[in-house]
Coordinates of C-alpha atoms in Angstrom, one line a residue:
Chain A
M726 CA 12.1 -3.7 -20.7
N727 CA 15.4 -3.9 -19.0
K728 CA 17.5 -7.2 -19.9
K729 CA 19.6 -6.5 -17.0
K730 CA 20.1 -9.0 -13.8
L731 CA 19.3 -8.4 -10.4
F732 CA 22.2 -8.4 -7.9
N733 CA 21.4 -9.9 -4.7
P734 CA 24.2 -12.3 -3.1
G735 CA 21.6 -13.8 -1.1
L736 CA 19.6 -15.1 -3.5
T737 CA 19.9 -18.0 -6.4
E738 CA 19.4 -17.2 -10.0
R739 CA 16.0 -18.9 -10.0
E740 CA 14.9 -16.7 -7.4
K741 CA 15.9 -13.5 -8.9
M742 CA 14.1 -14.6 -12.4
Q743 CA 11.0 -15.5 -10.2
F744 CA 11.2 -12.2 -8.6
E745 CA 11.5 -10.2 -11.9
S746 CA 8.4 -11.8 -13.3
L747 CA 6.6 -11.2 -10.1
V748 CA 7.4 -7.6 -10.1
K749 CA 6.3 -7.7 -13.8
A750 CA 3.1 -9.4 -13.2
N751 CA 2.0 -7.1 -10.3
M752 CA 3.4 -4.1 -10.8
K753 CA 0.3 -2.4 -12.3
R754 CA -1.7 -3.9 -9.7
A755 CA 0.7 -2.5 -7.1
Y756 CA 0.8 1.1 -8.7
F757 CA -2.8 1.2 -9.0
V758 CA -3.6 0.1 -5.4
A759 CA -1.1 2.6 -4.3
L760 CA -2.7 5.6 -6.5
G761 CA -6.1 4.8 -5.2
F762 CA -4.7 4.9 -1.4
L763 CA -2.4 7.9 -2.1
G764 CA -4.0 9.9 -4.8
S765 CA -0.9 11.1 -6.5
E766 CA 0.9 9.3 -9.6
D767 CA 4.3 10.5 -8.3
D768 CA 3.6 8.8 -4.9
A769 CA 2.0 6.0 -6.2
A770 CA 5.2 5.2 -8.4
E771 CA 7.7 5.7 -5.7
I772 CA 5.9 3.8 -2.8
S773 CA 5.1 0.6 -4.9
Q774 CA 8.4 0.8 -6.0
E775 CA 10.0 1.1 -2.2
A776 CA 7.5 -1.9 -1.7
F777 CA 8.7 -4.0 -4.2
I778 CA 12.5 -3.2 -2.9
R779 CA 11.4 -4.3 0.4
A780 CA 9.9 -7.6 -0.8
Y781 CA 13.2 -7.8 -2.8
R782 CA 15.2 -7.8 0.4
N783 CA 13.0 -9.9 2.2
F784 CA 12.1 -12.4 -0.5
K785 CA 13.6 -15.6 0.9
K786 CA 11.2 -15.4 3.8
F787 CA 8.4 -15.3 0.9
D788 CA 6.6 -18.7 0.9
K789 CA 6.9 -19.1 -2.4
T790 CA 3.7 -21.6 -2.4
K791 CA 1.5 -18.6 -1.2
N792 CA 0.2 -15.7 -3.3
F793 CA 2.7 -13.1 -3.8
F794 CA 0.5 -10.2 -4.3
T795 CA -1.3 -11.0 -0.9
W796 CA 2.5 -11.0 0.6
Y797 CA 3.5 -7.8 -1.2
Y798 CA 0.3 -6.2 -0.4
K799 CA 1.1 -5.9 3.6
I800 CA 4.3 -4.5 2.8
L801 CA 2.7 -1.7 0.6
K802 CA -0.2 -1.1 3.0
N803 CA 2.1 -0.2 5.8
L804 CA 4.6 1.9 3.5
C805 CA 1.2 3.9 2.5
L806 CA 0.1 3.9 5.8
N807 CA 3.3 5.8 6.9
F808 CA 3.2 7.9 4.1
I809 CA -0.3 9.4 4.3
R810 CA 0.6 9.8 8.5
D811 CA 4.0 11.6 7.8
T812 CA 3.2 13.7 4.5
K813 CA 0.5 16.0 3.2
T814 CA 1.3 16.0 -0.4
K815 CA -1.3 17.2 -3.0
K816 CA -3.8 14.8 -4.8
N817 CA -3.0 15.5 -8.4
G818 CA -6.4 13.9 -10.3
F819 CA -6.3 10.0 -10.4
L820 CA -9.5 9.3 -11.1
E821 CA -11.1 9.8 -14.7
V822 CA -14.2 9.3 -16.2
E823 CA -14.4 6.8 -18.7
E824 CA -17.1 8.7 -20.5
L825 CA -15.2 12.1 -20.4
N826 CA -12.4 10.3 -22.5
T827 CA -15.1 10.0 -25.5
T828 CA -16.9 13.0 -26.8
V829 CA -19.2 14.5 -24.4
D830 CA -21.7 16.7 -26.8
D831 CA -23.7 18.7 -24.1
P832 CA -21.4 21.2 -22.6
A833 CA -23.5 20.9 -19.5
E834 CA -23.4 17.2 -19.3
Y835 CA -19.7 17.6 -19.6
I836 CA -19.2 20.0 -16.6
E837 CA -21.7 18.1 -14.5
K838 CA -19.4 14.9 -15.0
K839 CA -16.4 16.9 -14.5
E840 CA -17.7 18.0 -11.1
L841 CA -18.8 15.1 -10.0
H842 CA -15.7 13.5 -10.9
E843 CA -13.6 16.0 -8.9
K844 CA -16.0 15.8 -5.9
L845 CA -15.5 12.1 -6.0
E846 CA -12.0 12.2 -6.1
K847 CA -12.4 14.5 -2.8
A848 CA -14.5 12.5 -1.2
L849 CA -12.5 9.2 -1.6
I850 CA -9.3 11.0 -0.1
E851 CA -11.2 11.9 2.8
L852 CA -12.7 8.8 3.9
D853 CA -10.8 6.8 6.4
F854 CA -7.9 4.8 5.1
E855 CA -10.0 1.2 5.9
D856 CA -13.1 2.5 4.0
R857 CA -10.9 4.0 1.1
E858 CA -9.0 0.4 1.0
I859 CA -12.1 -1.6 0.7
I860 CA -13.6 0.5 -2.3
V861 CA -10.3 0.9 -4.2
L862 CA -9.8 -3.0 -3.8
K863 CA -13.3 -4.1 -4.7
E864 CA -14.3 -0.8 -7.1
F865 CA -11.3 0.2 -8.8
Q866 CA -9.5 -3.3 -8.6
Q867 CA -12.3 -5.3 -9.3
M868 CA -10.9 -8.1 -6.7
S869 CA -13.4 -10.7 -5.3
Y870 CA -14.8 -10.5 -1.8
K871 CA -12.3 -13.8 -1.4
E872 CA -9.8 -12.1 -2.7
I873 CA -10.0 -9.2 -0.5
A874 CA -10.7 -11.3 2.2
E875 CA -7.5 -13.5 2.0
M876 CA -5.5 -9.9 1.5
L877 CA -6.9 -8.2 4.6
K878 CA -7.4 -11.8 6.4
I879 CA -11.4 -10.9 7.3
P880 CA -14.2 -13.3 6.8
V881 CA -16.2 -12.5 3.5
G882 CA -19.2 -11.4 5.4
T883 CA -17.1 -8.5 7.3
V884 CA -15.6 -7.7 3.7
M885 CA -19.3 -7.2 2.3
S886 CA -20.4 -5.2 5.7
K887 CA -17.2 -3.1 5.2
L888 CA -18.1 -2.1 1.8
F889 CA -21.6 -1.3 2.6
Y890 CA -20.5 1.1 5.6
A891 CA -17.7 3.0 3.4
R892 CA -20.0 3.2 0.4
K893 CA -22.3 4.7 2.7
K894 CA -19.8 7.4 4.0
L895 CA -19.0 7.9 0.7
A896 CA -22.6 8.5 0.1
K897 CA -22.8 11.1 2.7
K898 CA -19.8 13.0 1.6
L899 CA -21.3 13.1 -1.8
K900 CA -24.8 14.5 -0.7
G901 CA -26.7 16.9 -3.1
I902 CA -24.6 15.6 -6.1
I903 CA -25.6 12.2 -6.2
Chain B
M1082 CA -27.9 -3.4 10.1
N1083 CA -29.8 -6.6 8.9
E1084 CA -27.0 -8.7 7.8
R1085 CA -28.8 -10.7 5.4
F1086 CA -29.9 -7.6 3.5
V1087 CA -26.1 -6.4 3.2
I1088 CA -25.3 -9.9 1.8
L1089 CA -27.9 -9.7 -0.9
L1090 CA -27.5 -6.4 -1.3
Q1091 CA -23.7 -6.9 -2.4
K1092 CA -24.7 -9.7 -4.7
Y1093 CA -27.6 -7.7 -6.4
L1094 CA -24.7 -4.9 -7.2
D1095 CA -22.7 -7.4 -8.5
N1096 CA -25.0 -9.0 -10.7
Q1097 CA -24.8 -12.7 -8.8
L1098 CA -28.3 -12.9 -7.4
N1099 CA -30.3 -15.9 -8.1
S1100 CA -34.3 -15.6 -8.7
D1101 CA -34.8 -16.6 -5.3
E1102 CA -32.1 -14.5 -3.4
E1103 CA -33.6 -11.4 -5.7
K1104 CA -37.2 -11.9 -4.7
E1105 CA -35.8 -12.4 -0.9
L1106 CA -33.9 -8.8 -1.5
F1107 CA -37.0 -7.0 -2.6
A1108 CA -39.1 -8.5 -0.1
L1109 CA -37.1 -7.1 2.5
I1110 CA -37.0 -3.7 0.7
N1111 CA -41.0 -3.3 0.1
N1112 CA -41.5 -4.2 3.6
N1113 CA -38.7 -1.9 5.2
E1114 CA -38.3 1.8 4.0
K1115 CA -35.2 2.4 6.0
L1116 CA -33.8 -0.6 3.8
K1117 CA -35.4 0.8 0.5
E1118 CA -33.4 4.2 1.1
E1119 CA -30.2 2.4 2.2
F1120 CA -30.6 0.2 -1.2
E1121 CA -31.4 3.4 -3.3
E1122 CA -28.3 5.0 -1.7
Q1123 CA -25.9 2.0 -2.5
K1124 CA -27.0 1.8 -6.0
K1125 CA -26.3 5.3 -6.4
V1126 CA -22.6 5.3 -5.2
Q1127 CA -22.3 2.1 -7.1
E1128 CA -23.2 3.8 -10.4
V1129 CA -21.0 6.7 -9.6
L1130 CA -18.0 4.5 -9.3
T1131 CA -18.7 2.1 -11.9
K1132 CA -17.9 5.4 -14.3
M1133 CA -15.0 5.9 -12.8
K1134 CA -11.4 4.4 -12.9
L1135 CA -8.2 5.1 -11.9
K1136 CA -5.9 7.1 -14.2
N1137 CA -3.9 4.9 -16.2
P1138 CA -0.1 6.1 -17.3
S1139 CA 1.3 5.6 -20.8
H1140 CA 3.3 2.8 -22.0
E1141 CA 6.8 4.6 -21.4
F1142 CA 5.9 4.9 -17.4
W1143 CA 5.5 1.0 -17.5
D1144 CA 9.1 0.6 -19.3
A1145 CA 10.5 3.0 -16.9
Y1146 CA 8.7 1.4 -14.0
W1147 CA 11.0 -1.8 -13.9
T1148 CA 14.3 0.1 -15.1
G1149 CA 13.7 2.7 -12.0
L1150 CA 13.2 -0.1 -9.9
Y1151 CA 15.9 -2.3 -11.1
N1152 CA 18.1 1.0 -10.4
K1153 CA 17.1 1.3 -6.8
I1154 CA 17.5 -2.1 -6.1
E1155 CA 21.3 -2.0 -7.4
R1156 CA 22.0 1.3 -6.0
G1157 CA 20.5 0.0 -2.4
I1158 CA 22.9 -2.8 -2.7
A1159 CA 25.5 -0.5 -3.5
W1160 CA 25.3 1.9 -0.3
I1161 CA 25.0 -1.1 2.2
A1162 CA 28.4 -2.3 0.5
I1163 CA 29.7 1.2 1.2
S1164 CA 28.4 1.2 4.6
I1165 CA 29.9 -1.8 5.6
G1166 CA 33.1 -0.8 4.0
A1167 CA 33.3 2.5 6.1
L1168 CA 32.2 0.7 9.3
I1169 CA 34.8 -1.9 8.9
L1170 CA 37.6 0.9 7.9
I1171 CA 36.2 3.4 11.0
A1172 CA 36.4 0.5 13.5
Y1173 CA 39.9 -0.6 12.2
G1174 CA 41.3 2.7 12.6
S1175 CA 39.5 3.5 15.8
I1176 CA 41.4 0.6 17.5
Q1177 CA 44.8 1.6 15.4
A1178 CA 44.2 5.1 17.2
V1179 CA 43.3 3.8 20.6
E1180 CA 46.4 1.4 20.8
Q1181 CA 49.0 3.9 19.5
F1182 CA 47.6 6.5 22.3
F1183 CA 48.1 3.9 25.1
R1184 CA 51.7 3.1 24.0
D1185 CA 52.5 6.7 23.9
T1186 CA 54.6 7.2 26.8
Q1187 CA 54.8 11.0 26.7
T1188 CA 50.8 11.0 27.4
P1189 CA 50.1 11.8 31.3
Q1190 CA 48.5 8.7 33.2
I1191 CA 45.6 10.9 34.0
V1192 CA 44.7 11.5 30.5
K1193 CA 44.7 7.7 29.5
I1194 CA 42.4 7.2 32.6
G1195 CA 40.1 9.9 31.2
T1196 CA 40.2 8.5 27.9
V1197 CA 39.3 5.1 29.2
A1198 CA 36.3 6.2 31.2
L1199 CA 35.0 8.3 28.2
I1200 CA 35.4 5.6 25.6
F1201 CA 33.5 3.1 28.4
G1202 CA 31.2 5.6 28.7
L1203 CA 30.3 6.0 25.3
L1204 CA 30.0 2.1 24.4
L1205 CA 27.9 1.8 27.1
L1206 CA 25.5 4.5 26.3
L1207 CA 25.4 2.7 22.9
F1208 CA 24.9 -0.6 24.1
S1209 CA 22.0 0.8 26.3
I1210 CA 20.3 2.6 23.4
I1211 CA 21.0 -0.3 21.1
R1212 CA 19.0 -2.8 24.0
E1213 CA 16.3 -0.6 24.4
K1214 CA 15.6 0.1 21.0
I1215 CA 15.7 -4.3 20.3
T1216 CA 13.2 -4.7 23.5
T1217 CA 10.8 -2.4 22.7
S1218 CA 10.7 -3.8 18.9
K1219 CA 9.8 -7.0 20.7
R1220 CA 6.8 -5.5 22.7
D1221 CA 5.6 -2.8 20.3
K1222 CA 2.3 -4.4 19.1
Y1223 CA 2.3 -1.8 15.8
K1224 CA 5.9 -3.1 14.7
E1225 CA 4.6 -3.7 11.2
I1226 CA 3.6 0.0 11.1
Q1227 CA 7.4 1.3 10.3
R1228 CA 7.8 4.7 11.4

């Protein structure tokens, strides 16, 4: 990791160090959330970094008693939404099937799993952003309902209901495969 | 959709149901064919999603992530400094040029008047655009979504 110090005359040394450790603690989560939203590894890295840059520029405004990721998430989500609206990039295999990494002896089973994997990727990307968001946060980031509710500023019951309908839409898209 | 069913279903999928809630859920499902279908469908989607995970990049990627971010922050600040410097120099140069132009006794008065009108017009236009941008931004309900 880089030992260089961040430059920003508006921030104290303590704040710069604090920001650095917050980035290091949250960068994986940020990247994976962006990957789930955008479906491209390069775009996920680019957009999650851009969100950190904006967070850095506005770090003075961040209430240090609050959860950093909840604050950062708003920036990230807006950037992802803009990016999706403005660009149509190729999605490049952003999911992996855990079982496919180990040996699958039966070639038919391998093909079946690979097909399911590809169709799920396509179905996820085709979902509305709100539906994709809830699935990415709950199923791929394993966030609790409470965490998601805080991040999206909605009641826990609404999170559950949104997740239910998002899965339902996904099931519709995967009809005939599952 | 039955709200209680949705809550119980989510708890079931997360393995968080206690025995009473489990009985309640299965009573709901067994008495309603539609709910049973929903239950099966949700379970299948959940099973598929559980098997998938987002692709994890290499260790090198994570090392480069922070370095890349650091460089971008540093360059961003450099560009801001360059822009401020350029703006100051351009403003200073422009004032000097205008001053010299008006001091010049060789230039006809009509050209000077025309230049004043042109500069005034340009400044007014600039002011109007900036004011419109600020007013729109204040009233914009979707200003958090950056365009």
